[in-house]
Coordinates of C-alpha atoms and ligand atoms in Angstrom, one line a residue:
X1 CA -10.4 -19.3 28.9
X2 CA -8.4 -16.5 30.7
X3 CA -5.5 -15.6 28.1
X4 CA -2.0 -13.7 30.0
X5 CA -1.1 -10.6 28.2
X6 CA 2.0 -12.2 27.7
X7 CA 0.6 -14.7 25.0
X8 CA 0.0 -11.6 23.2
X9 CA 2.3 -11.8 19.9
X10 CA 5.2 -8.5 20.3
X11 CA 4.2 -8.5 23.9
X12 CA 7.7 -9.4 26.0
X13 CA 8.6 -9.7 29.1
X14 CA 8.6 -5.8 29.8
X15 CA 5.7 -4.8 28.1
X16 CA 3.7 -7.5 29.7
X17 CA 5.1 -6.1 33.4
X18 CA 3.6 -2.8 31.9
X19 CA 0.6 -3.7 31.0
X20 CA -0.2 -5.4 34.2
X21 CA 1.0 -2.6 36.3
X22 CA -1.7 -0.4 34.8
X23 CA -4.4 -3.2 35.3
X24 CA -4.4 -4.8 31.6
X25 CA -3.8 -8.5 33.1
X26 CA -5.7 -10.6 30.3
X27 CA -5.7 -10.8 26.0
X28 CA -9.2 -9.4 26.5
X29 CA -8.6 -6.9 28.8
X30 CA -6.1 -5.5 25.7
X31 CA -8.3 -6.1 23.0
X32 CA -11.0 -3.6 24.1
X33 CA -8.8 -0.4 25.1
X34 CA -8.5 2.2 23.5
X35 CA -5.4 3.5 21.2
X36 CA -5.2 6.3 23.6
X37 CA -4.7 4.4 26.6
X38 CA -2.2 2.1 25.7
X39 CA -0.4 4.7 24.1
X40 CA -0.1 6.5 27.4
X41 CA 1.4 3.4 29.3
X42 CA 3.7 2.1 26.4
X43 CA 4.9 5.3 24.5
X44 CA 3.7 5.1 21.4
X45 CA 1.1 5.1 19.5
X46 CA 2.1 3.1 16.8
X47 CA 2.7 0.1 18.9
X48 CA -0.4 0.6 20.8
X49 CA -2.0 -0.4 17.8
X50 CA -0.4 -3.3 17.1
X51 CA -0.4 -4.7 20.1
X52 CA -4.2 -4.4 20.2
X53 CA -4.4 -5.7 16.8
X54 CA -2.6 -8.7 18.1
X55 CA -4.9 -9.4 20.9
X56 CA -8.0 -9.0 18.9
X57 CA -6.5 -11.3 16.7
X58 CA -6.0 -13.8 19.6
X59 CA -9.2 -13.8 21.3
X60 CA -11.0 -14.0 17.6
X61 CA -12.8 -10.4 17.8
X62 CA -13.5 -9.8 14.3
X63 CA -16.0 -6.9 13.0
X64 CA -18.1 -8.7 11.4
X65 CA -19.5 -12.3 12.7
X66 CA -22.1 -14.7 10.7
X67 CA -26.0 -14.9 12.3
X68 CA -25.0 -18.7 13.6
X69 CA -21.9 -17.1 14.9
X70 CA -24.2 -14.5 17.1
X71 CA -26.5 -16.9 17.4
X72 CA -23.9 -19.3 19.5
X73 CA -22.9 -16.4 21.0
X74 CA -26.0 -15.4 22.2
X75 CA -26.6 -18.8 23.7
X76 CA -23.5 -18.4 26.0
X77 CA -25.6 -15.5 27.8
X78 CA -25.5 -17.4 31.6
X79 CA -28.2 -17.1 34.2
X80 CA -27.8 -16.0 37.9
X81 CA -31.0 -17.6 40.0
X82 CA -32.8 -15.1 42.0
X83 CA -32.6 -17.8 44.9
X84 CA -36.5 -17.1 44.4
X85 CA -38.6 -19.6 42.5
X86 CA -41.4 -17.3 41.6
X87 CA -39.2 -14.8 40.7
X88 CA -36.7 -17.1 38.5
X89 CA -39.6 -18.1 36.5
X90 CA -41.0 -14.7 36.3
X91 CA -37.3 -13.7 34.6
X92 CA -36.9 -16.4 32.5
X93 CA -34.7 -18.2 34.7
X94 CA -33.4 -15.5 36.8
X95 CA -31.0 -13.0 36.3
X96 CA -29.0 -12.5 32.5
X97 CA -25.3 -11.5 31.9
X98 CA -24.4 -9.5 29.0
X99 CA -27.8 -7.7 29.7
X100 CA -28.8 -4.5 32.3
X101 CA -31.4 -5.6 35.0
X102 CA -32.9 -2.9 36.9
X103 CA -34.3 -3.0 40.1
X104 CA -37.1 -0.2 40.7
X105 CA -39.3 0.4 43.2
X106 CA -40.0 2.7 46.6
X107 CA -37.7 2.9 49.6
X108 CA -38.1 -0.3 51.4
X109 CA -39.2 -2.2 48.8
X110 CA -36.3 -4.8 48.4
X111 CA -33.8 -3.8 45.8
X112 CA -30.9 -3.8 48.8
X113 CA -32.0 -7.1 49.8
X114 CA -31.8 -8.2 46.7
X115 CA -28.7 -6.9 45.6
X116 CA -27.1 -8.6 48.5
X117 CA -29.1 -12.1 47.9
X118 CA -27.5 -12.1 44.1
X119 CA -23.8 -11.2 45.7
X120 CA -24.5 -14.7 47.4
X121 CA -26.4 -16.8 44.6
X122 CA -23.6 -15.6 41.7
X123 CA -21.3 -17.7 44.3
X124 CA -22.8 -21.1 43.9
X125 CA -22.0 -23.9 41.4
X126 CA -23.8 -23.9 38.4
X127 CA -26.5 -26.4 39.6
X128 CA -27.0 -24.5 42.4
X129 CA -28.2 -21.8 40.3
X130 CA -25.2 -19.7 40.4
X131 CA -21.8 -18.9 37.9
X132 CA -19.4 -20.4 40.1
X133 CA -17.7 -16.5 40.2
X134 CA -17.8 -13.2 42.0
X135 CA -19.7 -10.7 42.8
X136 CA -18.4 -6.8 42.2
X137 CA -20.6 -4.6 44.7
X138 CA -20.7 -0.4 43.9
X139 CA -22.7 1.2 46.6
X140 CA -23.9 4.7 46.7
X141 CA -26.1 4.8 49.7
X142 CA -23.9 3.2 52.2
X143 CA -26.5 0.1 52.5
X144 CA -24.7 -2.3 52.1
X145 CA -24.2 -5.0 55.2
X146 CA -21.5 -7.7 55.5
X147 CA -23.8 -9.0 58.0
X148 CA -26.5 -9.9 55.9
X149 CA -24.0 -11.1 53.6
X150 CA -23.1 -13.8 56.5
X151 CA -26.7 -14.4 57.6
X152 CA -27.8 -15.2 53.6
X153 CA -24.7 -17.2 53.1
X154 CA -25.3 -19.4 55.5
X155 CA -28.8 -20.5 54.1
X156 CA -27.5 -20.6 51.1
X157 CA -25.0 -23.3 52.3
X158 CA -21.8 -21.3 51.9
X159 CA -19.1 -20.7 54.3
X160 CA -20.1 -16.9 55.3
X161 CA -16.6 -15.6 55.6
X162 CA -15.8 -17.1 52.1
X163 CA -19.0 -15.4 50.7
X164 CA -17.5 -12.2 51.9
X165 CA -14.0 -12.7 50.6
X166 CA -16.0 -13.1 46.8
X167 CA -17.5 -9.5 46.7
X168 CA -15.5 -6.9 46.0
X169 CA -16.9 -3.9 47.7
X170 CA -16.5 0.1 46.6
X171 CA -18.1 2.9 48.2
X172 CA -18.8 5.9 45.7
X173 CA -18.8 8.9 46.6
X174 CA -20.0 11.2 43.6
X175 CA -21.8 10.1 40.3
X176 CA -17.9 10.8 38.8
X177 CA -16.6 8.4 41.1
X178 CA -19.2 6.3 40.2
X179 CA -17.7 6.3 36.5
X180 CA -14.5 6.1 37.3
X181 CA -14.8 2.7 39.5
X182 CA -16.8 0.9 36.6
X183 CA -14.4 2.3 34.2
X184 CA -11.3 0.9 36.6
X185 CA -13.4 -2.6 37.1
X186 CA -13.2 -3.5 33.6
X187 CA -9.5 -4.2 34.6
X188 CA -10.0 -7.0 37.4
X189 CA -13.4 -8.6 36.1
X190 CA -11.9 -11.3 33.8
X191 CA -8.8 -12.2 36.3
X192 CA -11.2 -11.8 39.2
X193 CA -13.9 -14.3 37.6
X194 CA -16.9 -11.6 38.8
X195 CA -20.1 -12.7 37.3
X196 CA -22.0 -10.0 38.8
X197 CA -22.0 -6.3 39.0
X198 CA -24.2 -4.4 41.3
X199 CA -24.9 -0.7 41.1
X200 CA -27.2 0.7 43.8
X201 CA -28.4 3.0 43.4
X202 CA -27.7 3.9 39.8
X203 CA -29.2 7.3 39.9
X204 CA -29.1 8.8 43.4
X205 CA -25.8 10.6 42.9
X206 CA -26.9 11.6 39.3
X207 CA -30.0 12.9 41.0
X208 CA -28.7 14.8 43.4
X209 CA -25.8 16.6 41.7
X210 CA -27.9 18.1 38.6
X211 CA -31.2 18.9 40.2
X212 CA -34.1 20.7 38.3
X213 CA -35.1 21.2 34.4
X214 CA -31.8 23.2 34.2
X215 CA -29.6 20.5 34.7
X216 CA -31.2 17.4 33.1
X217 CA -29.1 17.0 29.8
X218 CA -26.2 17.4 31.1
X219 CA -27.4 14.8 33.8
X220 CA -29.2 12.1 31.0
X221 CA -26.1 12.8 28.5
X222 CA -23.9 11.7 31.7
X223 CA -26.3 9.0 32.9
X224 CA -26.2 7.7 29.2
X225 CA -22.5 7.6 29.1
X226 CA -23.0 5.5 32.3
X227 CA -25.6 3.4 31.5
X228 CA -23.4 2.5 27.8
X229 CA -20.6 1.9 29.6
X230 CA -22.0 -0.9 31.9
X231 CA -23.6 -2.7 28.8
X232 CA -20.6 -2.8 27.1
X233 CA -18.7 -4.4 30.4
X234 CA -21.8 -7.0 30.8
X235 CA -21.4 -8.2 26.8
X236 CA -17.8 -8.3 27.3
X237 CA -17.1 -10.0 30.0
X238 CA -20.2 -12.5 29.6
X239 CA -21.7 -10.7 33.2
X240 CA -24.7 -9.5 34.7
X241 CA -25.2 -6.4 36.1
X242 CA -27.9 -5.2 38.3
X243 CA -28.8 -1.9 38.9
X244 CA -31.2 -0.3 41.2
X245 CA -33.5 3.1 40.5
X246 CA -35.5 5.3 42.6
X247 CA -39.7 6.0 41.7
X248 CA -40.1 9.7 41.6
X249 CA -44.3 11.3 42.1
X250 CA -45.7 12.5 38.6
X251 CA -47.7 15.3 39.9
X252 CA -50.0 15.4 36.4
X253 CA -51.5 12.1 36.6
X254 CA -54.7 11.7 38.0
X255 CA -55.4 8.2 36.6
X256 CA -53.3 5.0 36.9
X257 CA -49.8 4.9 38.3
X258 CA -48.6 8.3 39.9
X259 CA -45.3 6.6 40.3
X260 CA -42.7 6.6 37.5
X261 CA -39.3 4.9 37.8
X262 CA -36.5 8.0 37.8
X263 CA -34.0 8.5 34.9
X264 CA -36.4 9.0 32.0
X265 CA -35.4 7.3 28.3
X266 CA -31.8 6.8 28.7
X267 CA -32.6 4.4 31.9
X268 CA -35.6 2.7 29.8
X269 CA -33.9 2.4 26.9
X270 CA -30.8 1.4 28.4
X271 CA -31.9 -1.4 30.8
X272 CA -32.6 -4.4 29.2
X273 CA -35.2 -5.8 31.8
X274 CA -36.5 -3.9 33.8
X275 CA -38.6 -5.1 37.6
X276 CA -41.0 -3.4 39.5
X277 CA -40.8 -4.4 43.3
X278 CA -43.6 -2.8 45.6
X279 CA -44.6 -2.9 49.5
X280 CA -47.3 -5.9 50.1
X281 CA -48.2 -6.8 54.0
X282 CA -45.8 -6.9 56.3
X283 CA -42.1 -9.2 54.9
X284 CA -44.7 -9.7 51.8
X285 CA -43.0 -8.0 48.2
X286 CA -44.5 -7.9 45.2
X287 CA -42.4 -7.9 42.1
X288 CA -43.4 -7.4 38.3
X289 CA -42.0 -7.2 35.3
X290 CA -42.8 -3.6 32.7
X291 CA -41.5 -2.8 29.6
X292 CA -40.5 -5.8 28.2
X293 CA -41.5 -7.0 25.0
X294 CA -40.8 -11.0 26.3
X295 CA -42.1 -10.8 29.5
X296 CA -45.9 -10.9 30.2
X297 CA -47.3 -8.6 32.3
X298 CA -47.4 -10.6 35.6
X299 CA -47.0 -10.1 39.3
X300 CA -45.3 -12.9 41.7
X301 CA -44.7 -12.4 45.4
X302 CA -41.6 -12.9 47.8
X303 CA -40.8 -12.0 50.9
X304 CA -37.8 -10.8 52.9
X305 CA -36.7 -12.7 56.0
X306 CA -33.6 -13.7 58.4
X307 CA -32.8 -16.2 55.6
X308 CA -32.8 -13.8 52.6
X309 CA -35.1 -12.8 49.7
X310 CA -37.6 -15.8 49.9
X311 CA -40.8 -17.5 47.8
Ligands
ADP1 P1 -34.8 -0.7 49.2 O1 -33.3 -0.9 48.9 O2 -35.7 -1.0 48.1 O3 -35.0 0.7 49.8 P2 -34.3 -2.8 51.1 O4 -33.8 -3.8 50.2 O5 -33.4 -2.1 52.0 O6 -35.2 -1.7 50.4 O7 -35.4 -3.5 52.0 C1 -35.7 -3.2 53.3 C2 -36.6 -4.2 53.9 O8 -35.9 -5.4 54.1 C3 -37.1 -3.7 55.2 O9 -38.5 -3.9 55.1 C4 -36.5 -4.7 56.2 O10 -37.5 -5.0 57.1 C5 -36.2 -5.9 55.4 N1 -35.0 -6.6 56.0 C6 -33.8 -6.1 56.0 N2 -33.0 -7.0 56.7 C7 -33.8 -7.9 57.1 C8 -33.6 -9.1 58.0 N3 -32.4 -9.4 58.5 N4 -34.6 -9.9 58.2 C9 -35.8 -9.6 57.7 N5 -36.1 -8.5 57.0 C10 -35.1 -7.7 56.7
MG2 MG1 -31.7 0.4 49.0

């Protein structure tokens, strides 16, 4: 249940005004900033504290939780169906909150697609497959359609101008902004019910702004930071997130796979599942699972039509 930062015990009337005005809307929203910012918006430091004492206290966020405790909580994590059978089952069920999925694979390949088709499914009721909530949408790439948000809504069985008004949409510019509008969403993902988070593409900006073998710690130390960041919001808030990375060519291998997904460790470490979509025939996509200790190594097909990411 959402809990009003004015429940918050030594929160008034004022404070609460405050709080809101610089985004903190819910108990929980409170209860995981920092000293540092709260200090900045209410003066003092010393109040700051308390006051996120107070709503740790009243969401129950202690350190330390018993095994059954993290057990129960594990069995809240929710499921967002792929609208893809094949692919549901391949997954487990389809897509996890509190975990990082990553989408990887070559331009053309389906990870827009299927960003947008999970900006739809997050939408429906639970036995629909869905969460019932919304869908938060970063692009980098400038890909994303509302179009295609309509055309997939309406197979779906939603009302397409509804489906739009549920995604929140933000353009970023630079792998900074990038930061910035996941560090800015944790303030409207509770009040805004957003089950979803999409980044695509996680790593073009990153990419692009530290090229070459001078650049690359700053980059993974950056991309880390990132990658932290949106695990933290998915366990949190009880959301998915879905992210999308590029393949780069490795030039040294003559055997097996040239192709290697981009964003070395800190990606591989940090997504928690991690998909392989590839090219087939024609609308035909081929998707696969790597890296997971769970999964088995296993291929389904879809394919991409009028109506969305099919079986
Ligand atoms: P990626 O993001 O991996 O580069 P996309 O998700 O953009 O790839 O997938 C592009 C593919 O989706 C193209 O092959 C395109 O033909 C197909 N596609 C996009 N929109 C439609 C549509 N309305 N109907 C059928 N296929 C579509
Ligand atoms: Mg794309």
């Amino acid at each position: 249940p959402v809990i009003d930062v004015e429940e918050i015990e030594g929160v008034g009337r004022v404070t609460a005004q405050k709080l809101r005005e610089a985004g903190y809307n819910t108990a929980r929203d409170v209860a995981f900033a920092s000293v540092k910012e709260l200090s900045d918006i209410l003066g003092s430091e010393d109040r700051a504290k308390q006051i996120i004492a107070s709503a740790q206290k009243l969401i129950g966020l202690t350190p330390f939780i018993t095994a059954y405790e993290l057990y129960e909580k594990r069995r809240g994590i929710r499921r967002i169906s792929t609208g893809v059978r094949a692919l549901d089952e391949l997954l487990g069920g389809g897509i996890e909150t509190k975990a990082i999925t990553e989408l990887v694979g070559e331009f053309g390949s389906g990870k827009t697609q299927l960003c947008h088709q999970l900006s739809i499914m997050v939408q429906l009721p639970e036995d629909k497959g869905g969460l019932k909530a919304k869908a938060l949408y970063v692009d980098t790439e400038n890909t994303f359609r509302p179009e295609r948000i309509m055309q997939i809504a309406k197979y779906r069985g939603l009302d397409p101008q509804e489906a739009l008004r549920n995604i929140l949409y933000a353009r970023a510019y630079n792998s900074d902004h990038q930061m910035m509008i996941v560090e800015e969403s944790k303030k409207i993902i509770e009040k805004e019910n957003i089950g979803l988070i999409v980044i695509d593409s996680l790593v073009a900006h990153f990419r692009s702004e530290y090229p070459g073998r001078e650049n690359l710690a700053e980059r993974q130390q950056k991309l880390n930071h990132h990658i932290a960041q949106l695990l933290r919001i998915a366990d949190i808030y009880n959301a998915a997130v879905v992210v999308t990375n590029q393949v780069v060519a490795q030039p040294d291998v003559f055997f097996g796979n040239p192709l290697k997904p981009a964003g070395g460790n800190v990606i591989a470490h940090g997504a928690t599942y991690r998909v392989w979509l590839r090219k087939g025939k024609e609308n035909v996509r081929i998707a696969k699972i790597f890296d997971s200790p769970y999964h088995p190594e296993r291929e389904v097909t879809f394919r991409i039509t009028e109506e969305g990411v099919v079986d």
